[in-house]
Amino acid sequence: MTPAPAAPVLAGAPAARPPAAPPAPGAPRRHPQRRSALPGFGLTLGLTVLWLSLIVLLPLGGLFLKTAELTPERILAILTAPRTLHALQISFGLSLAAAATNLVFGAVIVWALVRYEFPGRRVLDALVDIPFALPTAVAGIALTDLYSTNGWVGRWLEPLGITVAFTPLGIFIALVFIGLPFVVRTVQPVMEDLDRDLEEAAATLGAGRLTTIRRVILPAVVPAFLTGFALAFARAVGEYGSVIFIAGNLPNVSEIAPLLIVIRLEEFRYADATTIACAMLLASFALLFVINALQRWSQHHTGRLG
Amino acid sequence: MSVIAPTEGVPYAVEHFHAATAPPPPLEDIHSEPRLVRAVVIALAILFMGLFILLPLANVFVQAFSKGWAAYGAALVDPDALAAVRLTLLIAAISVATNTVMGLVMAWAITKFEFTGKSLLITLVDLPFSVSPVIAGLVFVLLFGAQGWFGPWLIDHGWKIIFAWPGIALATIFVTFPFVARELIPLMQEQGTQEEEAAVTLGASGWRTFLKVTLPNVKWALLYGVLLCNARAMGEFGAVSVVSGHVRGETNTMPLHIEILYNEYQFQASFAVASLLALLAVVTLLAKTLLEARLGRKGGH
């Protein structure tokens, strides 16, 4: 097999650095042999740090500071209020369910796109990105209209006694919609890079197709699936625009955490809004950490395979 | 597209099996699944995509034209709708321009030099992607709102940020922060510094080197990032909704205008405005597909 099966673009950065000589304790900031002859280091790095701080770090830091002004009892009281707990439960629970659904159907879609030839395959491939590109408000009203009782889909579900619009099921549908491309686009390149020779080898050694899929293909794509799942989950937890139209937004029943933040803000209950926001941010940072670890792990993994 | 990858393997496989003593089994059997399984997988993929992706998209356009062309046109030339379009274009122009310039600056610093904390910096650049849009709006309200840290000072000086266009621009810049930089960083990292170093050694200034060497090398990736940044900037809803104040004809962007119309049961007008954004999404995807072919993204660079 050729040495480098192109690492996923997402995580290309850290691995691309050549292994330097073991650094001396308290190594200098710029390694002598790697010193760049190019100008603009101070200027561009300074601007980068300044811009990043002004737009991202200070505002986010302000949120944490604002919450830190509250007593621990107050924070606990806000977070354990039934309405907050329900909102968090709805957001995290339904996001988990939607990401799991995306995992299953994402697998089917990736398999069809990568392994099979059929009419309309390229169109299907391009359509996967629609949830990325379609503004969330547009997706929100379109889904609501589709699943309302006289909508294209809703009218078929109503006789069956299934109501989607303005129920938690509607939230689930919206979260499945926005999460799908995360799974497909994370797994697809890994699946395309798989070495078919390994499958042939397995087949010639007598493995059935199912065994080959389970023992040869699956181990190679599991890290990508996990990353895609985590990305879809992270996106779903914070999602607002596509959900609020279809959700019904009944407190304790179909009210998502981001909406509760907006409501508290409109009621000028800043403490509540910032505390819930902090809890959600910490959760998504933890997820980000997991995603990064997964990507490093999968890079290591696929690197070993070669 | 995927025709390239599988057929590459076939000649090799055929050779392989001729070399073996056993009669070669039909290629299809070892390479793929039974016909029925294939049909079911393809049908499931098409069904799922049709139901979850294509139907909502088609629904937007059908509802937009449900009362005919005249009603469609009327919804678009409504003064409030026009004001929303103008504001959306202004916000997109501001956020795309700043994020493009700063994306280039950040990518230059990160990829052309070695320094400690580089991977942390890359993670931080991506950070806004993992922040809920609502929280992105909230943080600026905390800073610049009437009850915020700088709010009273700003009010004393007659500056309005929250519930005015500067707040909308800030929130949009936040949510679109990573788009340009994250497309440039992997590519520029891969390209290294040799070409730039050669130019500088030959006496070109840093600025000239950037314009004549770096920029042409990354132009397609840059365009790709700008495209995605623009789509998100025009369509952002959550973050903008928190800071906008929803003043009709003044601080409503297109997505907010869509929301207001929808909540007033003006469904057709709402979908008419939505169809413009849906069209933008479709055009963005078409351009993206073309650019990906140019960037060789799918072939594994």
Coordinates of C-alpha atoms in Angstrom, one line a residue:
Chain A
M1 CA 0.0 0.0 0.0
T2 CA 1.2 3.5 -0.7
P3 CA 2.5 5.2 2.4
A4 CA 0.2 8.2 3.0
P5 CA -3.6 7.7 2.5
A6 CA -4.3 11.5 2.8
A7 CA -5.4 12.3 6.4
P8 CA -8.8 13.9 6.7
V9 CA -8.6 17.6 5.9
L10 CA -10.1 18.5 9.3
A11 CA -7.3 17.3 11.3
G12 CA -4.4 17.6 8.9
A13 CA -2.6 20.2 11.0
P14 CA -0.9 18.6 14.0
A15 CA 0.3 15.4 12.2
A16 CA 1.9 17.4 9.3
R17 CA 4.7 18.7 11.5
P18 CA 7.9 16.8 11.0
P19 CA 9.3 15.1 14.0
A20 CA 11.9 17.5 15.4
A21 CA 14.9 16.6 17.5
P22 CA 13.9 16.1 21.1
P23 CA 13.6 19.6 22.4
A24 CA 15.9 20.8 25.2
P25 CA 14.2 21.6 28.5
G26 CA 12.7 25.1 28.1
A27 CA 13.2 25.0 24.4
P28 CA 13.4 28.4 22.6
R29 CA 10.1 29.6 21.1
R30 CA 11.4 29.3 17.5
H31 CA 13.4 26.2 16.7
P32 CA 16.7 27.5 15.1
Q33 CA 16.6 25.1 12.2
R34 CA 12.9 25.8 11.5
R35 CA 13.2 29.6 11.7
S36 CA 11.2 31.1 8.9
A37 CA 12.8 33.7 6.6
L38 CA 9.4 35.1 5.9
P39 CA 8.4 38.5 7.3
G40 CA 5.2 39.4 9.2
F41 CA 5.4 36.9 12.1
G42 CA 4.9 39.5 14.8
L43 CA 2.3 41.5 12.9
T44 CA 0.1 38.6 11.8
L45 CA 0.3 36.6 15.1
G46 CA -0.4 39.8 17.0
L47 CA -3.5 40.5 14.9
T48 CA -4.6 36.9 15.1
V49 CA -4.5 36.9 18.9
L50 CA -6.1 40.4 19.1
W51 CA -8.9 39.5 16.7
L52 CA -9.5 36.1 18.3
S53 CA -9.6 37.7 21.8
L54 CA -12.0 40.6 20.8
I55 CA -14.5 38.6 18.8
V56 CA -14.4 35.2 20.5
L57 CA -12.4 34.8 23.8
L58 CA -13.4 38.0 25.6
P59 CA -17.1 37.7 24.9
L60 CA -17.2 34.1 25.9
G61 CA -15.0 34.9 29.0
G62 CA -17.5 37.6 29.9
L63 CA -20.3 35.0 29.9
F64 CA -18.3 32.9 32.4
L65 CA -17.4 35.9 34.6
K66 CA -21.0 37.0 34.7
T67 CA -22.1 33.6 35.9
A68 CA -19.2 33.4 38.4
E69 CA -20.7 36.5 40.1
L70 CA -23.6 34.3 41.3
T71 CA -23.4 32.2 44.5
P72 CA -23.1 28.5 44.0
E73 CA -26.5 28.0 45.6
R74 CA -28.0 30.3 43.1
I75 CA -26.4 28.5 40.2
L76 CA -27.5 25.2 41.5
A77 CA -31.1 26.5 42.0
I78 CA -31.2 27.7 38.4
L79 CA -29.9 24.5 37.0
T80 CA -32.1 22.3 39.1
A81 CA -35.3 24.3 38.4
P82 CA -37.8 21.8 36.8
R83 CA -38.1 24.0 33.7
T84 CA -34.4 24.2 33.2
L85 CA -33.9 20.4 33.8
H86 CA -36.7 19.6 31.4
A87 CA -35.2 21.9 28.7
L88 CA -31.7 20.4 29.1
Q89 CA -33.2 16.9 29.1
I90 CA -35.2 17.6 25.9
S91 CA -32.2 19.1 24.2
F92 CA -29.6 16.5 25.1
G93 CA -32.0 13.5 24.9
L94 CA -33.5 14.3 21.5
S95 CA -30.0 15.3 20.1
L96 CA -28.7 11.9 21.2
A97 CA -31.7 10.2 19.5
A98 CA -31.3 12.2 16.3
A99 CA -27.5 11.6 16.2
A100 CA -28.1 7.9 16.6
T101 CA -30.6 7.9 13.8
N102 CA -28.2 9.8 11.6
L103 CA -25.5 7.2 12.4
V104 CA -27.7 4.4 11.0
F105 CA -29.1 6.2 7.9
G106 CA -25.8 8.0 7.4
A107 CA -24.1 4.6 7.1
V108 CA -26.7 3.5 4.5
I109 CA -26.3 6.7 2.5
V110 CA -22.4 6.6 2.6
W111 CA -22.4 3.0 1.6
A112 CA -24.7 3.7 -1.4
L113 CA -22.7 6.8 -2.4
V114 CA -19.3 5.2 -2.2
R115 CA -19.9 1.6 -3.2
Y116 CA -22.7 1.6 -5.7
E117 CA -23.4 3.1 -9.1
F118 CA -27.0 4.2 -9.7
P119 CA -28.8 6.9 -11.6
G120 CA -29.0 10.2 -9.6
R121 CA -26.0 9.3 -7.4
R122 CA -24.2 12.6 -7.9
V123 CA -27.4 14.6 -7.3
L124 CA -27.9 12.6 -4.0
D125 CA -24.3 13.3 -3.1
A126 CA -24.7 17.1 -3.6
L127 CA -28.0 17.1 -1.7
V128 CA -26.4 15.8 1.5
D129 CA -25.0 19.3 2.0
I130 CA -28.4 21.0 1.9
P131 CA -28.8 21.1 5.7
F132 CA -25.4 22.9 5.9
A133 CA -26.4 25.5 3.3
L134 CA -30.1 26.0 3.9
P135 CA -30.7 28.7 6.5
T136 CA -32.1 27.2 9.7
A137 CA -35.2 29.5 9.6
V138 CA -36.0 28.3 6.1
A139 CA -35.6 24.7 7.1
G140 CA -37.7 25.3 10.2
I141 CA -40.8 26.7 8.4
A142 CA -40.5 24.1 5.6
L143 CA -40.4 21.2 8.0
T144 CA -43.2 22.6 10.1
D145 CA -45.3 23.0 6.9
L146 CA -44.5 19.5 5.8
Y147 CA -45.5 17.8 9.0
S148 CA -48.5 19.9 10.0
T149 CA -51.8 18.1 9.7
N150 CA -52.5 19.3 6.2
G151 CA -48.8 19.2 5.0
W152 CA -47.4 16.8 2.4
V153 CA -46.2 14.3 5.1
G154 CA -48.4 15.2 8.1
R155 CA -51.7 14.4 6.3
W156 CA -50.5 10.8 5.8
L157 CA -49.4 10.5 9.5
E158 CA -52.6 12.0 11.0
P159 CA -54.8 9.0 10.2
L160 CA -52.2 6.8 11.9
G161 CA -52.5 8.9 15.0
I162 CA -49.0 10.3 14.7
T163 CA -48.6 14.0 15.3
V164 CA -45.2 15.5 14.5
A165 CA -45.6 19.2 14.3
F166 CA -45.6 21.0 17.7
T167 CA -44.5 17.9 19.6
P168 CA -41.1 16.5 20.7
L169 CA -41.2 14.3 17.7
G170 CA -41.0 17.4 15.5
I171 CA -37.9 18.5 17.4
F172 CA -36.4 15.1 16.6
I173 CA -37.2 15.4 12.9
A174 CA -35.6 18.9 12.7
L175 CA -32.4 17.6 14.5
V176 CA -32.2 14.6 12.2
F177 CA -32.3 17.1 9.3
I178 CA -29.5 19.3 10.5
G179 CA -27.3 16.5 11.7
L180 CA -27.2 14.2 8.7
P181 CA -24.4 15.9 6.7
F182 CA -22.0 15.8 9.7
V183 CA -22.1 11.9 9.8
V184 CA -22.1 11.5 6.0
R185 CA -19.3 14.0 5.3
T186 CA -17.1 12.6 8.1
V187 CA -17.4 9.0 7.1
Q188 CA -17.5 9.3 3.3
P189 CA -13.8 10.3 2.8
V190 CA -12.6 7.5 5.1
M191 CA -14.8 5.0 3.3
E192 CA -13.5 6.2 -0.1
D193 CA -9.9 5.8 1.1
L194 CA -10.4 2.2 2.2
D195 CA -8.0 -0.2 0.6
R196 CA -10.1 -2.6 -1.5
D197 CA -7.2 -5.1 -1.7
L198 CA -7.8 -5.9 2.0
E199 CA -11.4 -6.9 1.3
E200 CA -10.2 -9.0 -1.6
A201 CA -7.6 -10.6 0.5
A202 CA -10.2 -11.4 3.1
A203 CA -12.5 -12.9 0.4
T204 CA -9.8 -15.0 -1.1
L205 CA -8.9 -16.3 2.4
G206 CA -12.5 -17.5 2.6
A207 CA -14.3 -14.9 4.5
G208 CA -17.9 -14.3 3.7
R209 CA -19.0 -10.8 2.7
L210 CA -20.6 -10.2 6.1
T211 CA -17.4 -11.3 7.9
T212 CA -15.4 -9.0 5.7
I213 CA -17.6 -6.1 6.4
R214 CA -17.6 -6.8 10.2
R215 CA -13.9 -7.6 10.5
V216 CA -12.2 -5.6 7.8
I217 CA -14.3 -2.5 7.0
L218 CA -16.0 -1.8 10.3
P219 CA -12.8 -1.4 12.4
A220 CA -11.4 1.1 9.9
V221 CA -14.5 3.3 9.8
V222 CA -15.6 3.2 13.5
P223 CA -13.5 6.2 14.5
A224 CA -15.0 8.3 11.7
F225 CA -18.5 7.2 12.7
L226 CA -17.9 8.2 16.3
T227 CA -16.6 11.6 15.2
G228 CA -19.6 12.1 12.9
F229 CA -21.9 11.1 15.7
A230 CA -20.3 13.6 18.1
L231 CA -20.3 16.4 15.6
A232 CA -24.0 15.8 14.8
F233 CA -24.8 15.6 18.5
A234 CA -22.9 18.8 19.3
R235 CA -24.7 20.7 16.5
A236 CA -28.1 19.4 17.6
V237 CA -27.7 20.4 21.2
G238 CA -27.2 24.1 20.3
E239 CA -29.6 24.2 17.4
Y240 CA -32.3 26.9 17.5
G241 CA -33.6 28.1 14.2
S242 CA -34.8 24.9 12.6
V243 CA -36.3 23.7 15.8
I244 CA -38.4 26.5 17.3
F245 CA -40.9 26.6 14.5
I246 CA -41.8 22.9 14.6
A247 CA -41.3 22.4 18.4
G248 CA -44.5 23.9 19.8
N249 CA -42.3 25.3 22.6
L250 CA -44.5 24.1 25.5
P251 CA -42.5 24.6 28.7
N252 CA -41.4 21.2 30.2
V253 CA -42.6 19.3 27.1
S254 CA -41.2 20.7 23.9
E255 CA -39.0 23.6 25.0
I256 CA -35.3 23.3 24.1
A257 CA -32.5 24.7 26.2
P258 CA -31.5 27.4 23.6
L259 CA -35.0 28.7 23.5
L260 CA -35.2 28.8 27.3
I261 CA -32.0 31.0 27.2
V262 CA -33.8 33.4 24.8
I263 CA -36.9 33.5 27.0
R264 CA -34.9 34.2 30.2
L265 CA -33.1 37.0 28.3
E266 CA -36.3 38.6 27.1
E267 CA -37.6 38.4 30.7
F268 CA -34.4 40.2 31.8
R269 CA -33.5 37.2 34.0
Y270 CA -29.8 37.5 33.0
A271 CA -28.6 35.2 35.8
D272 CA -30.8 32.4 34.5
A273 CA -29.8 32.9 30.9
T274 CA -26.1 33.0 31.5
T275 CA -26.1 30.0 33.9
I276 CA -27.9 27.8 31.4
A277 CA -25.6 29.1 28.6
C278 CA -22.5 28.3 30.7
A279 CA -23.8 24.8 31.4
M280 CA -24.4 24.2 27.7
L281 CA -21.0 25.7 26.7
L282 CA -19.2 23.5 29.1
A283 CA -20.9 20.5 27.7
S284 CA -20.1 21.4 24.1
F285 CA -16.4 22.1 25.1
A286 CA -16.3 18.6 26.6
L287 CA -17.7 17.3 23.4
L288 CA -15.1 19.3 21.3
F289 CA -12.4 17.7 23.4
V290 CA -13.8 14.3 22.8
I291 CA -14.0 15.0 19.0
N292 CA -10.4 16.2 18.9
A293 CA -9.2 13.1 20.8
L294 CA -11.2 10.9 18.5
Q295 CA -9.7 12.5 15.4
R296 CA -6.2 12.1 16.8
W297 CA -7.0 8.5 17.6
S298 CA -8.4 7.8 14.2
Q299 CA -5.4 9.4 12.5
H300 CA -3.1 7.3 14.5
H301 CA -5.3 4.3 13.7
T302 CA -5.4 4.8 10.0
G303 CA -1.8 5.7 9.9
R304 CA -1.0 2.3 11.5
L305 CA -3.1 0.5 9.0
G306 CA -0.9 1.6 6.1
Chain B
M1 CA -17.0 10.3 -9.8
S2 CA -16.5 7.1 -7.7
V3 CA -16.0 5.3 -11.0
I4 CA -12.4 6.2 -10.8
A5 CA -11.7 4.5 -7.5
P6 CA -13.3 1.1 -8.0
T7 CA -12.1 0.5 -11.6
E8 CA -8.6 1.2 -10.5
G9 CA -8.7 -1.9 -8.4
V10 CA -10.2 -4.2 -11.0
P11 CA -7.3 -5.0 -13.4
Y12 CA -5.2 -5.8 -10.3
A13 CA -7.9 -8.1 -9.0
V14 CA -8.2 -9.9 -12.3
E15 CA -4.5 -10.5 -12.5
H16 CA -4.6 -11.7 -9.0
F17 CA -7.2 -14.3 -9.6
H18 CA -5.7 -15.5 -12.8
A19 CA -2.6 -16.3 -10.9
A20 CA -4.5 -18.4 -8.5
T21 CA -5.2 -22.0 -9.5
A22 CA -8.9 -22.0 -8.6
P23 CA -11.3 -20.7 -11.2
P24 CA -11.9 -17.1 -10.5
P25 CA -15.3 -16.6 -8.8
P26 CA -17.4 -13.9 -10.4
L27 CA -15.9 -10.6 -9.4
E28 CA -19.2 -9.2 -8.2
D29 CA -19.6 -11.7 -5.5
I30 CA -16.4 -10.9 -3.5
H31 CA -16.5 -7.2 -4.3
S32 CA -20.0 -6.4 -3.5
E33 CA -23.2 -7.6 -1.9
P34 CA -26.1 -9.6 -3.4
R35 CA -28.2 -7.7 -5.9
L36 CA -31.2 -7.6 -3.5
V37 CA -29.1 -6.1 -0.7
R38 CA -27.7 -3.5 -3.0
A39 CA -31.2 -2.5 -4.2
V40 CA -32.5 -2.2 -0.6
V41 CA -29.5 0.0 0.4
I42 CA -29.9 2.3 -2.6
A43 CA -33.7 2.5 -2.1
L44 CA -33.3 3.3 1.6
A45 CA -30.7 6.0 0.9
I46 CA -32.9 7.6 -1.8
L47 CA -36.0 7.3 0.4
F48 CA -34.4 8.9 3.4
M49 CA -32.8 11.7 1.5
G50 CA -36.0 12.3 -0.4
L51 CA -38.1 12.5 2.7
F52 CA -35.7 14.5 4.9
I53 CA -33.8 16.7 2.5
L54 CA -35.5 17.0 -0.9
L55 CA -39.1 17.3 0.3
P56 CA -38.4 20.3 2.6
L57 CA -36.5 22.1 -0.1
A58 CA -39.2 21.5 -2.7
N59 CA -41.8 22.5 -0.2
V60 CA -40.3 26.0 0.1
F61 CA -40.6 26.7 -3.6
V62 CA -44.1 25.2 -4.0
Q63 CA -45.5 27.2 -1.0
A64 CA -43.8 30.3 -2.3
F65 CA -45.7 30.1 -5.6
S66 CA -48.9 28.7 -4.1
K67 CA -50.8 31.9 -4.8
G68 CA -49.2 32.6 -8.2
W69 CA -46.4 34.8 -9.5
A70 CA -48.2 38.1 -8.6
A71 CA -48.4 37.2 -4.9
Y72 CA -44.8 36.0 -5.0
G73 CA -43.6 39.2 -6.5
A74 CA -45.7 41.3 -4.1
A75 CA -44.1 39.6 -1.1
L76 CA -40.7 40.4 -2.4
V77 CA -41.2 44.0 -3.2
D78 CA -42.9 44.7 0.1
P79 CA -40.9 47.6 1.7
D80 CA -40.2 45.6 4.8
A81 CA -38.9 42.7 2.7
L82 CA -36.7 45.0 0.7
A83 CA -35.3 46.5 3.9
A84 CA -34.6 43.0 5.2
V85 CA -32.8 42.1 1.9
R86 CA -30.7 45.3 2.1
L87 CA -29.8 44.7 5.8
T88 CA -28.9 41.1 5.0
L89 CA -26.6 42.2 2.2
L90 CA -24.9 44.8 4.4
I91 CA -24.3 42.3 7.2
A92 CA -23.0 39.7 4.8
A93 CA -20.7 42.2 3.1
I94 CA -19.3 43.3 6.5
S95 CA -18.8 39.9 8.0
V96 CA -17.5 38.2 4.8
A97 CA -15.0 41.1 4.2
T98 CA -13.6 41.1 7.8
N99 CA -13.5 37.3 8.0
T100 CA -11.7 37.0 4.7
V101 CA -9.0 39.5 5.6
M102 CA -8.6 38.1 9.1
G103 CA -8.8 34.5 7.8
L104 CA -5.8 35.2 5.6
V105 CA -3.9 36.9 8.4
M106 CA -4.6 34.1 10.8
A107 CA -3.7 31.4 8.3
W108 CA -0.5 33.2 7.4
A109 CA 0.6 33.4 11.1
I110 CA -0.4 29.8 11.8
T111 CA 1.0 28.1 8.7
K112 CA 4.1 30.1 7.8
F113 CA 5.8 30.1 11.2
E114 CA 6.6 27.6 14.0
F115 CA 5.6 28.6 17.5
T116 CA 4.4 27.0 20.7
G117 CA 0.7 26.9 21.2
K118 CA 0.0 26.6 17.5
S119 CA -2.4 23.7 17.8
L120 CA -4.2 25.4 20.7
L121 CA -4.6 28.5 18.4
I122 CA -6.1 26.3 15.6
T123 CA -8.6 24.8 18.1
L124 CA -9.6 28.3 19.3
V125 CA -10.1 29.5 15.7
D126 CA -12.6 26.7 15.3
L127 CA -14.3 27.3 18.7
P128 CA -17.3 29.4 17.4
F129 CA -18.5 26.3 15.6
S130 CA -19.2 24.6 18.8
V131 CA -21.0 27.5 20.4
S132 CA -24.8 27.6 20.1
P133 CA -25.9 30.5 17.9
V134 CA -28.1 31.7 20.8
I135 CA -25.1 31.9 23.1
A136 CA -23.2 33.8 20.4
G137 CA -25.9 36.4 20.5
L138 CA -26.1 36.4 24.3
V139 CA -22.4 37.1 24.9
F140 CA -22.7 40.4 22.9
V141 CA -25.9 41.4 24.8
L142 CA -23.9 40.9 28.0
L143 CA -21.2 43.2 26.7
F144 CA -23.1 45.9 24.9
G145 CA -26.7 45.6 26.0
A146 CA -28.3 48.3 28.2
Q147 CA -27.6 46.1 31.3
G148 CA -24.2 45.0 29.9
W149 CA -20.7 46.0 30.9
F150 CA -20.2 48.7 28.2
G151 CA -23.9 49.4 27.8
P152 CA -24.3 52.5 30.0
W153 CA -21.1 54.1 28.6
L154 CA -22.3 53.4 25.0
I155 CA -25.7 54.9 25.8
D156 CA -24.1 58.0 27.2
H157 CA -22.2 58.5 24.0
G158 CA -25.2 57.8 21.8
W159 CA -23.9 54.6 20.3
K160 CA -26.3 51.7 19.8
I161 CA -24.9 48.3 19.2
I162 CA -27.5 45.9 20.5
F163 CA -30.8 46.1 18.7
A164 CA -29.0 47.8 15.9
W165 CA -27.0 46.7 12.9
P166 CA -23.5 46.8 14.6
G167 CA -24.7 44.1 17.0
I168 CA -26.1 42.0 14.2
A169 CA -22.8 42.4 12.4
L170 CA -20.8 41.4 15.5
A171 CA -22.9 38.3 16.1
T172 CA -22.7 37.3 12.5
I173 CA -18.9 37.7 12.5
F174 CA -18.7 35.5 15.5
V175 CA -20.7 32.6 14.0
T176 CA -18.9 32.8 10.7
F177 CA -15.4 33.3 12.3
P178 CA -13.8 30.0 11.3
F179 CA -15.1 29.5 7.8
V180 CA -12.3 31.2 5.8
A181 CA -9.4 30.3 8.1
R182 CA -10.3 26.6 8.3
E183 CA -10.3 26.2 4.6
L184 CA -6.9 28.0 4.2
I185 CA -5.0 26.5 7.1
P186 CA -4.7 22.8 6.0
L187 CA -3.9 23.8 2.4
M188 CA -1.3 26.4 3.3
Q189 CA 0.2 24.0 5.8
E190 CA 0.6 21.5 3.1
Q191 CA 2.1 24.0 0.7
G192 CA 4.8 24.9 3.2
T193 CA 7.0 28.0 2.9
Q194 CA 9.5 27.2 0.2
E195 CA 8.0 29.2 -2.6
E196 CA 7.6 32.3 -0.3
E197 CA 11.1 31.9 1.0
A198 CA 12.4 31.8 -2.6
A199 CA 10.5 35.0 -3.4
V200 CA 11.8 36.8 -0.3
T201 CA 15.4 35.6 -1.0
L202 CA 15.1 37.0 -4.5
G203 CA 14.2 40.4 -3.0
A204 CA 10.5 40.5 -3.0
S205 CA 8.8 42.3 -0.1
G206 CA 6.6 40.4 2.2
W207 CA 3.5 42.0 0.9
R208 CA 4.5 41.4 -2.7
T209 CA 5.3 37.7 -1.9
F210 CA 1.9 37.3 -0.4
L211 CA 0.1 38.9 -3.4
K212 CA 2.1 37.1 -6.1
V213 CA 2.9 33.8 -4.5
T214 CA 0.6 32.9 -1.6
L215 CA -2.6 34.3 -2.9
P216 CA -2.6 32.6 -6.3
N217 CA -1.8 29.3 -4.6
V218 CA -4.8 29.5 -2.3
K219 CA -7.3 31.3 -4.4
W220 CA -9.7 28.4 -4.9
A221 CA -9.7 27.4 -1.2
L222 CA -10.2 31.1 -0.3
L223 CA -13.2 31.3 -2.7
Y224 CA -14.6 28.1 -1.1
G225 CA -14.3 29.6 2.4
V226 CA -15.8 32.9 1.3
L227 CA -18.7 31.0 -0.3
L228 CA -19.6 29.1 2.8
C229 CA -19.0 32.1 5.0
N230 CA -21.4 34.1 2.9
A231 CA -24.1 31.5 2.9
R232 CA -24.0 31.3 6.7
A233 CA -23.8 35.1 7.1
M234 CA -26.9 35.6 5.0
G235 CA -28.9 32.8 6.7
E236 CA -27.9 33.1 10.3
F237 CA -30.9 33.2 12.5
G238 CA -30.3 32.3 16.2
A239 CA -27.5 34.7 17.0
V240 CA -29.0 37.5 15.0
S241 CA -32.4 37.0 16.6
V242 CA -31.0 37.6 20.1
V243 CA -29.3 40.9 19.2
S244 CA -31.7 42.3 16.6
G245 CA -34.6 43.6 18.6
H246 CA -36.9 42.7 15.6
V247 CA -37.7 46.2 14.5
R248 CA -39.6 45.8 11.2
G249 CA -38.0 47.5 8.3
E250 CA -35.0 48.4 10.5
T251 CA -33.2 45.6 12.3
N252 CA -34.8 42.6 10.6
T253 CA -32.6 40.5 8.4
M254 CA -34.2 38.1 5.9
P255 CA -34.4 35.1 8.2
L256 CA -36.0 37.3 10.9
H257 CA -38.4 38.7 8.4
I258 CA -39.4 35.1 7.4
E259 CA -40.0 34.4 11.1
I260 CA -42.3 37.4 11.6
L261 CA -44.3 36.7 8.5
Y262 CA -44.7 33.0 9.5
N263 CA -45.8 33.9 13.0
E264 CA -48.4 36.3 11.5
Y265 CA -49.7 33.4 9.4
Q266 CA -48.6 35.1 6.2
F267 CA -47.3 31.7 5.0
Q268 CA -47.0 32.4 1.3
A269 CA -45.2 35.7 1.8
S270 CA -42.9 34.0 4.4
F271 CA -42.1 31.2 1.9
A272 CA -41.5 33.7 -0.9
V273 CA -38.7 35.4 1.1
A274 CA -37.5 32.0 2.2
S275 CA -37.3 30.9 -1.4
L276 CA -34.6 33.6 -2.1
L277 CA -32.5 32.1 0.7
A278 CA -33.2 28.6 -0.5
L279 CA -32.0 29.6 -3.9
L280 CA -28.9 31.0 -2.4
A281 CA -28.3 27.7 -0.7
V282 CA -28.7 25.8 -4.0
V283 CA -26.4 28.1 -5.9
T284 CA -23.9 27.9 -3.1
L285 CA -23.9 24.1 -3.3
L286 CA -23.5 24.1 -7.1
A287 CA -20.6 26.4 -6.8
K288 CA -19.2 24.3 -4.0
T289 CA -19.4 21.2 -6.1
L290 CA -17.6 22.9 -9.0
L291 CA -14.9 24.2 -6.6
E292 CA -14.4 20.8 -5.0
A293 CA -13.7 19.3 -8.5
R294 CA -11.1 22.0 -8.9
L295 CA -9.6 21.5 -5.4
G296 CA -9.5 17.8 -6.0
R297 CA -11.1 17.5 -2.6
K298 CA -12.9 14.2 -3.2
G299 CA -10.0 12.5 -4.9
G300 CA -8.0 12.6 -1.8
H301 CA -5.5 15.4 -2.1

